[in-house]
Short mmCIF file of C-alpha atoms and ligand atoms in Angstrom, two decimals:
data_model
loop_
_atom_site.label_atom_id
_atom_site.label_comp_id
_atom_site.label_asym_id
_atom_site.label_seq_id
_atom_site.Cartn_x
_atom_site.Cartn_y
_atom_site.Cartn_z
CA MET A 30 14.85 -8.38 25.00
CA LEU A 31 13.58 -4.82 25.59
CA GLN A 32 15.78 -3.53 22.79
CA GLU A 33 14.48 -6.28 20.48
CA HIS A 34 10.89 -5.33 21.25
CA PHE A 35 11.68 -1.66 20.55
CA ASP A 36 13.49 -2.48 17.27
CA ALA A 37 10.62 -4.72 16.11
CA THR A 38 8.05 -2.00 16.87
CA ILE A 39 10.04 0.53 14.84
CA ALA A 40 10.55 -1.97 12.00
CA ARG A 41 6.76 -2.62 11.85
CA ASN A 42 6.17 1.16 11.73
CA ASP A 43 4.12 0.88 14.92
CA ARG A 44 4.07 3.57 17.59
CA ILE A 45 6.24 3.67 20.69
CA GLU A 46 4.08 4.75 23.65
CA PRO A 47 5.12 6.42 26.94
CA ARG A 48 4.73 3.09 28.85
CA ASP A 49 7.16 1.30 26.50
CA TRP A 50 10.85 0.86 27.10
CA MET A 51 12.94 3.02 24.77
CA PRO A 52 16.70 3.63 24.40
CA ASP A 53 17.96 6.70 26.27
CA ALA A 54 19.21 8.27 23.03
CA TYR A 55 15.77 7.88 21.39
CA ARG A 56 14.17 9.58 24.39
CA ALA A 57 16.77 12.37 24.37
CA THR A 58 16.32 12.99 20.64
CA LEU A 59 12.57 13.21 21.03
CA VAL A 60 12.82 15.58 23.98
CA ARG A 61 15.16 17.76 21.91
CA GLN A 62 12.93 17.84 18.81
CA VAL A 63 9.49 17.99 20.41
CA ALA A 64 10.58 20.62 22.96
CA GLN A 65 12.16 22.69 20.19
CA HIS A 66 8.92 22.37 18.28
CA ALA A 67 6.83 23.42 21.32
CA HIS A 68 9.09 26.40 22.02
CA SER A 69 8.77 27.41 18.33
CA GLU A 70 5.00 27.49 18.55
CA ILE A 71 5.09 29.66 21.68
CA ILE A 72 7.83 32.05 20.54
CA GLY A 73 6.19 31.98 17.10
CA MET A 74 3.20 33.85 18.54
CA GLN A 75 5.29 37.01 18.88
CA PRO A 76 6.01 38.13 15.30
CA GLU A 77 2.35 38.05 14.24
CA GLY A 78 1.00 38.86 17.70
CA SER A 79 2.58 42.30 17.45
CA TRP A 80 0.04 43.10 14.68
CA ILE A 81 -3.14 42.15 16.58
CA GLY A 82 -3.59 45.65 17.96
CA ARG A 83 -2.84 47.21 14.57
CA ALA A 84 -4.88 44.96 12.25
CA PRO A 85 -6.55 47.02 9.50
CA SER A 86 -10.11 45.70 10.06
CA LEU A 87 -12.21 43.81 12.59
CA ARG A 88 -12.27 40.79 10.26
CA ARG A 89 -8.47 40.68 9.95
CA LYS A 90 -8.12 41.15 13.70
CA ALA A 91 -10.49 38.25 14.46
CA ILE A 92 -8.63 35.94 12.04
CA LEU A 93 -5.24 36.92 13.43
CA LEU A 94 -6.35 36.49 17.04
CA ALA A 95 -7.67 33.01 16.27
CA LYS A 96 -4.48 32.05 14.47
CA VAL A 97 -2.15 33.24 17.23
CA GLN A 98 -4.30 31.46 19.84
CA ASP A 99 -4.03 28.27 17.77
CA GLU A 100 -0.23 28.53 17.97
CA ALA A 101 -0.50 28.73 21.77
CA GLY A 102 -2.63 25.57 21.69
CA HIS A 103 -0.03 23.80 19.53
CA GLY A 104 2.66 24.73 22.03
CA LEU A 105 0.58 23.28 24.87
CA TYR A 106 -0.11 19.92 23.14
CA LEU A 107 3.57 19.65 22.32
CA TYR A 108 4.68 20.50 25.87
CA SER A 109 2.28 17.79 27.09
CA ALA A 110 3.75 15.31 24.57
CA THR A 111 7.25 16.19 25.81
CA GLU A 112 6.18 15.71 29.45
CA THR A 113 5.23 12.09 28.64
CA LEU A 114 8.97 11.55 28.09
CA GLY A 115 9.71 12.42 31.72
CA VAL A 116 10.60 16.13 31.57
CA SER A 117 8.54 18.69 33.44
CA ARG A 118 7.08 21.83 31.93
CA ASP A 119 9.14 23.92 34.36
CA GLU A 120 12.35 22.28 33.18
CA LEU A 121 11.40 22.86 29.55
CA THR A 122 10.65 26.53 30.15
CA GLU A 123 13.92 26.94 32.02
CA MET A 124 15.85 25.31 29.13
CA LEU A 125 14.24 27.68 26.62
CA LEU A 126 14.88 30.79 28.69
CA SER A 127 18.50 29.83 29.43
CA GLY A 128 19.15 29.13 25.73
CA ARG A 129 19.90 25.42 26.30
CA GLN A 130 17.03 24.44 24.00
CA LYS A 131 16.38 26.07 20.66
CA TYR A 132 13.33 27.31 18.79
CA SER A 133 12.94 27.75 15.06
CA SER A 134 15.23 30.29 13.41
CA ILE A 135 12.28 31.75 11.47
CA PHE A 136 10.88 33.56 14.49
CA ASN A 137 13.96 35.75 14.85
CA TYR A 138 12.95 38.11 12.03
CA PRO A 139 10.89 41.27 12.51
CA THR A 140 7.38 41.76 11.09
CA LEU A 141 7.70 45.21 9.53
CA THR A 142 4.42 45.50 7.61
CA PHE A 143 0.95 43.93 7.73
CA ALA A 144 1.86 42.00 4.55
CA ASP A 145 4.21 39.99 6.79
CA VAL A 146 1.14 38.49 8.49
CA GLY A 147 0.07 37.13 5.09
CA THR A 148 3.57 36.01 4.14
CA ILE A 149 4.04 34.17 7.43
CA GLY A 150 0.74 32.37 6.87
CA TRP A 151 1.60 31.48 3.28
CA LEU A 152 5.31 30.65 3.53
CA VAL A 153 6.03 29.92 7.20
CA ASP A 154 2.88 27.90 7.88
CA GLY A 155 3.31 26.40 4.39
CA ALA A 156 6.81 25.22 5.31
CA ALA A 157 5.48 24.02 8.67
CA ILE A 158 2.84 21.89 6.91
CA CYS A 159 5.43 20.36 4.54
CA ASN A 160 7.59 19.48 7.52
CA GLN A 161 4.79 18.36 9.83
CA VAL A 162 2.43 16.26 7.69
CA PRO A 163 5.04 13.44 7.60
CA LEU A 164 5.44 13.87 11.40
CA CYS A 165 1.83 12.65 11.84
CA ARG A 166 3.43 9.24 11.13
CA THR A 167 6.32 9.73 13.54
CA SER A 168 7.17 6.70 15.66
CA TYR A 169 6.36 8.29 19.04
CA GLY A 170 2.60 8.08 19.70
CA PRO A 171 1.89 11.32 21.64
CA TYR A 172 3.93 13.40 19.17
CA GLY A 173 2.23 11.90 16.10
CA ARG A 174 -1.26 12.33 17.55
CA ALA A 175 -0.57 15.97 18.46
CA MET A 176 0.65 16.57 14.91
CA ILE A 177 -2.64 15.41 13.35
CA ARG A 178 -4.64 18.20 14.92
CA ILE A 179 -1.85 20.74 14.51
CA CYS A 180 -1.61 20.07 10.77
CA LYS A 181 -5.34 20.64 10.30
CA GLU A 182 -5.03 24.03 11.98
CA GLU A 183 -1.84 24.91 10.07
CA SER A 184 -3.74 24.34 6.80
CA PHE A 185 -6.25 26.99 7.84
CA HIS A 186 -3.36 29.27 8.77
CA GLN A 187 -1.76 28.88 5.38
CA ARG A 188 -4.99 29.59 3.54
CA GLN A 189 -5.73 32.71 5.57
CA GLY A 190 -2.22 34.02 4.78
CA TYR A 191 -2.60 33.31 1.09
CA GLU A 192 -6.05 34.91 1.02
CA LEU A 193 -4.69 38.02 2.74
CA LEU A 194 -1.87 38.33 0.21
CA MET A 195 -4.26 37.72 -2.69
CA THR A 196 -6.50 40.52 -1.40
CA MET A 197 -3.52 42.88 -1.19
CA MET A 198 -2.37 41.88 -4.69
CA ARG A 199 -5.79 42.90 -6.02
CA GLY A 200 -5.40 46.29 -4.28
CA THR A 201 -3.19 49.26 -5.04
CA ASP A 202 0.36 49.39 -6.46
CA GLU A 203 1.58 50.24 -2.97
CA GLN A 204 -0.06 47.13 -1.53
CA ARG A 205 1.43 44.94 -4.27
CA ALA A 206 4.86 46.40 -3.57
CA MET A 207 4.37 45.73 0.13
CA VAL A 208 3.62 42.04 -0.57
CA GLN A 209 6.66 41.66 -2.85
CA GLU A 210 8.95 43.31 -0.29
CA SER A 211 7.65 41.00 2.41
CA VAL A 212 8.12 37.87 0.26
CA ASP A 213 11.67 39.03 -0.54
CA ARG A 214 12.48 39.13 3.19
CA PHE A 215 10.80 35.86 4.19
CA TRP A 216 11.66 33.52 1.29
CA TRP A 217 15.20 32.56 2.32
CA PRO A 218 14.47 32.29 6.08
CA SER A 219 11.52 30.01 5.17
CA LEU A 220 13.87 27.67 3.29
CA MET A 221 16.12 27.61 6.37
CA MET A 222 13.26 26.29 8.53
CA PHE A 223 13.95 22.79 7.18
CA GLY A 224 17.36 22.76 8.83
CA PRO A 225 20.87 22.49 7.37
CA PRO A 226 21.58 20.55 4.15
CA ASP A 227 21.52 16.78 4.69
CA ALA A 228 25.31 16.57 4.43
CA ASP A 229 25.60 18.93 7.44
CA SER A 230 22.70 17.56 9.48
CA PRO A 231 24.10 15.54 12.39
CA ASN A 232 20.72 14.19 13.54
CA THR A 233 18.86 13.21 10.36
CA ALA A 234 20.24 9.71 9.72
CA ARG A 235 19.55 8.47 13.25
CA SER A 236 16.16 10.19 13.51
CA MET A 237 15.13 8.59 10.19
CA ALA A 238 16.30 5.14 11.34
CA TRP A 239 14.14 5.54 14.46
CA GLY A 240 11.15 6.75 12.45
CA ILE A 241 11.12 10.08 14.31
CA LYS A 242 11.72 11.96 11.05
CA ARG A 243 10.19 10.49 7.89
CA ASN A 244 12.02 12.67 5.35
CA THR A 245 15.36 14.42 5.22
CA ASN A 246 15.74 18.21 5.45
CA ASP A 247 16.61 18.52 1.74
CA GLU A 248 13.68 16.34 0.61
CA LEU A 249 11.23 18.55 2.47
CA ARG A 250 12.88 21.77 1.28
CA GLN A 251 12.52 20.57 -2.31
CA LYS A 252 8.87 19.71 -1.76
CA PHE A 253 8.26 23.18 -0.33
CA VAL A 254 9.92 24.93 -3.28
CA ASP A 255 7.95 22.82 -5.80
CA MET A 256 4.74 23.61 -3.94
CA SER A 257 5.43 27.36 -3.61
CA VAL A 258 6.41 28.20 -7.20
CA PRO A 259 2.92 27.79 -8.76
CA GLN A 260 1.37 29.53 -5.74
CA ALA A 261 3.73 32.50 -6.25
CA GLU A 262 2.76 32.62 -9.94
CA ALA A 263 -0.95 32.62 -9.12
CA LEU A 264 -0.33 35.40 -6.62
CA GLY A 265 1.77 37.44 -9.05
CA VAL A 266 4.89 37.72 -6.90
CA THR A 267 8.49 36.90 -7.81
CA LEU A 268 10.47 34.57 -5.58
CA PRO A 269 13.84 36.28 -4.97
CA ASP A 270 16.06 33.51 -6.34
CA PRO A 271 17.78 34.00 -9.74
CA ASP A 272 18.66 30.27 -9.83
CA LEU A 273 15.07 29.10 -9.48
CA ARG A 274 13.96 27.16 -12.58
CA TRP A 275 12.13 23.97 -13.52
CA ASN A 276 14.40 21.01 -14.19
CA GLU A 277 12.62 18.72 -16.64
CA GLU A 278 15.02 15.83 -16.06
CA ARG A 279 14.64 15.81 -12.28
CA GLY A 280 10.95 16.69 -12.36
CA HIS A 281 11.66 19.33 -9.69
CA HIS A 282 12.70 22.97 -9.47
CA ASP A 283 16.39 23.77 -9.12
CA PHE A 284 17.00 26.56 -6.63
CA GLY A 285 19.79 28.53 -4.98
CA GLN A 286 21.22 27.84 -1.53
CA PRO A 287 20.31 29.99 1.47
CA ASP A 288 23.16 31.72 3.29
CA TRP A 289 24.00 28.89 5.70
CA GLU A 290 26.55 30.97 7.60
CA HIS A 291 23.79 33.48 8.41
CA PHE A 292 21.52 30.56 9.45
CA MET A 293 24.13 29.28 11.92
CA GLN A 294 24.43 32.76 13.42
CA VAL A 295 20.65 32.95 13.91
CA VAL A 296 20.60 29.46 15.47
CA LYS A 297 23.43 30.49 17.83
CA GLY A 298 21.33 33.42 19.06
CA ASN A 299 22.69 36.23 16.89
CA GLY A 300 19.71 36.80 14.58
CA PRO A 301 17.93 40.16 14.26
CA CYS A 302 15.36 39.49 17.02
CA ASN A 303 16.72 36.61 19.17
CA ALA A 304 17.37 38.78 22.23
CA GLN A 305 14.01 40.55 21.89
CA ARG A 306 12.06 37.27 21.56
CA LEU A 307 13.63 35.69 24.64
CA ALA A 308 13.32 38.87 26.72
CA HIS A 309 9.63 39.07 25.84
CA ARG A 310 9.11 35.40 26.72
CA GLN A 311 10.93 35.93 30.05
CA ARG A 312 8.70 38.93 30.84
CA ALA A 313 5.55 36.94 30.05
CA HIS A 314 6.83 34.11 32.29
CA ASP A 315 7.52 36.50 35.16
CA ASP A 316 4.14 38.23 34.73
CA GLY A 317 2.44 34.82 34.88
CA ALA A 318 4.04 33.79 38.20
CA TRP A 319 0.91 34.70 40.19
CA VAL A 320 -1.27 32.55 37.90
CA ARG A 321 0.99 29.51 38.44
CA GLU A 322 0.99 30.11 42.21
CA ALA A 323 -2.81 30.45 42.29
CA ALA A 324 -3.25 27.27 40.20
CA MET A 325 -0.94 25.32 42.53
CA ALA A 326 -2.76 26.62 45.63
CA PHE A 327 -6.11 25.66 44.07
CA ALA A 328 -4.82 22.17 43.21
CA ARG A 329 -3.51 21.69 46.79
CA ARG A 330 -6.83 22.82 48.29
CA SER A 331 -8.86 20.61 45.95
CA GLU A 332 -6.67 17.63 46.92
CA GLN A 333 -7.15 18.37 50.66
CA GLU A 334 -10.93 18.64 50.19
CA ARG A 335 -11.01 15.37 48.24
CA ALA A 336 -9.00 13.59 50.98
CA THR A 337 -11.30 15.02 53.71
CA THR A 338 -14.44 13.88 51.84
CA GLU A 339 -12.94 10.41 51.34
CA ARG A 340 -12.05 10.10 55.06
CA ALA A 341 -15.57 11.18 56.05
CA ALA A 342 -17.12 8.61 53.71
CA SER A 343 -15.03 5.64 54.95
N1 FAQ B 404 15.97 26.64 13.60
O1 FAQ B 404 20.62 17.72 12.57
P1 FAQ B 404 19.58 18.75 12.24
C1 FAQ B 404 5.97 26.30 13.68
C2 FAQ B 404 19.20 22.83 14.67
S1 FAQ B 404 7.03 25.55 12.61
C3 FAQ B 404 16.70 26.44 14.72
O2 FAQ B 404 19.08 18.78 10.85
P2 FAQ B 404 17.02 17.84 13.25
C4 FAQ B 404 4.56 26.65 13.21
C5 FAQ B 404 18.80 21.46 15.19
O3 FAQ B 404 17.93 21.56 16.27
C6 FAQ B 404 8.68 25.59 13.31
N2 FAQ B 404 17.50 25.36 14.87
O4 FAQ B 404 18.39 18.66 13.31
C7 FAQ B 404 4.27 28.08 13.35
C8 FAQ B 404 20.16 20.89 15.54
O5 FAQ B 404 20.60 21.44 16.77
P3 FAQ B 404 20.60 20.60 18.16
C9 FAQ B 404 8.97 24.48 14.25
C10 FAQ B 404 17.55 24.47 13.86
O6 FAQ B 404 16.35 18.00 14.54
C11 FAQ B 404 4.08 28.85 12.21
C12 FAQ B 404 21.07 21.46 14.48
O7 FAQ B 404 20.43 22.63 14.00
N3 FAQ B 404 8.92 23.22 13.61
O8 FAQ B 404 6.39 26.50 14.76
C13 FAQ B 404 16.80 24.62 12.69
O9 FAQ B 404 17.27 16.46 12.74
C14 FAQ B 404 3.81 30.22 12.28
C15 FAQ B 404 21.34 20.47 13.36
O10 FAQ B 404 20.16 20.21 12.58
C16 FAQ B 404 9.56 22.13 14.10
O11 FAQ B 404 10.25 22.20 15.10
C17 FAQ B 404 16.01 25.77 12.58
N4 FAQ B 404 15.28 26.02 11.47
O12 FAQ B 404 16.19 18.60 12.11
C18 FAQ B 404 4.15 28.70 14.57
C19 FAQ B 404 9.33 20.85 13.36
N5 FAQ B 404 17.07 23.58 11.87
O13 FAQ B 404 19.15 20.45 18.52
C20 FAQ B 404 3.87 30.08 14.68
C21 FAQ B 404 9.91 19.65 14.04
C22 FAQ B 404 17.96 22.80 12.51
O14 FAQ B 404 21.25 19.27 17.84
C23 FAQ B 404 3.70 30.83 13.53
N6 FAQ B 404 11.34 19.61 13.95
N7 FAQ B 404 18.25 23.34 13.70
O15 FAQ B 404 21.35 21.44 19.12
C24 FAQ B 404 12.02 19.06 12.91
O16 FAQ B 404 11.44 18.57 11.95
C25 FAQ B 404 13.52 19.02 13.00
O17 FAQ B 404 13.90 19.21 14.33
C26 FAQ B 404 14.24 20.04 12.07
C27 FAQ B 404 15.76 19.93 12.30
C28 FAQ B 404 13.95 19.74 10.62
C29 FAQ B 404 13.81 21.48 12.39
#
């Protein structure tokens, strides 16, 4: 009966809400994906955050600060959405720090020049939008609703990145070279954000059947490539893929395959910055212990005061 109700809701493309019965495996898949997404937003603050103190102008600093703060907000909505599935924020943080839950591979690369801030906005937020717009229609209500606001903010992020790169491309030869070098480093890792090829993706089929994912990894990767090629042309940069060309018959671009062996190494924790990212997150967590303690003490005191006032009134 409960299963039938769940199946009918999914078949109608309606939302499953926290109060509804759901199969354990559906819940576990959501916790895995939404937590991984939340962790990505929080860890994803680090690569660009390292440039806030070194931004070349007040304007660029203000934009970058706002963008990085937005990512923190996305992490918080997504942690809240995950908590509606019955996992606490403490447990989620512990699973990230112990390596039991993942975060996106893309955040394990260094940001070597200020052009990387623009490239992350253009390509990484661009890939995030491709992946996340369909997630606004995901079958789990709190996740889908969080995605609506997140996608609006990601669009601003992508535009600010593109505008930064466009400004640099109109600058000196050195600045143009800096943009090209940055795009060369970030292109392949951006394609990896969509996950392994469909044939090697253990979760896609079931997540699609449950309406958690609305497109496969390869469909979204193709969409991203098709979207990025004209943007690269307008910018005047070359995408570092000799196999990239328009295929008239398919109506899409053909493109080369990322190094999937390298991707698996990054996912397993052996990327260029994995250790640094987790160590930094651990330090921030330890430094914040006093804030959590103070918040808990304040909540306990407020509760006691409320109970005292209620007793006095009755
Ligand atoms: N990195 O069977 P599948 C952002 C894992 S955007 C690390 O295909 P699934 C915005 C996967 O978890 C980035 N691990 O898995 C921003 C699974 O392992 P598991 C975050 C990856 O879930 C911009 C295994 O490989 N976006 O943060 C990756 O069906 C700038 C097999 O893979 C999201 O999380 C990867 N790239 O599809 C912030 C979007 N790919 O868990 C700051 C929501 C795969 O079984 C600055 N998530 N794996 O141990 C999704 O759409 C999906 O989870 C996929 C993976 C598409 C990422």
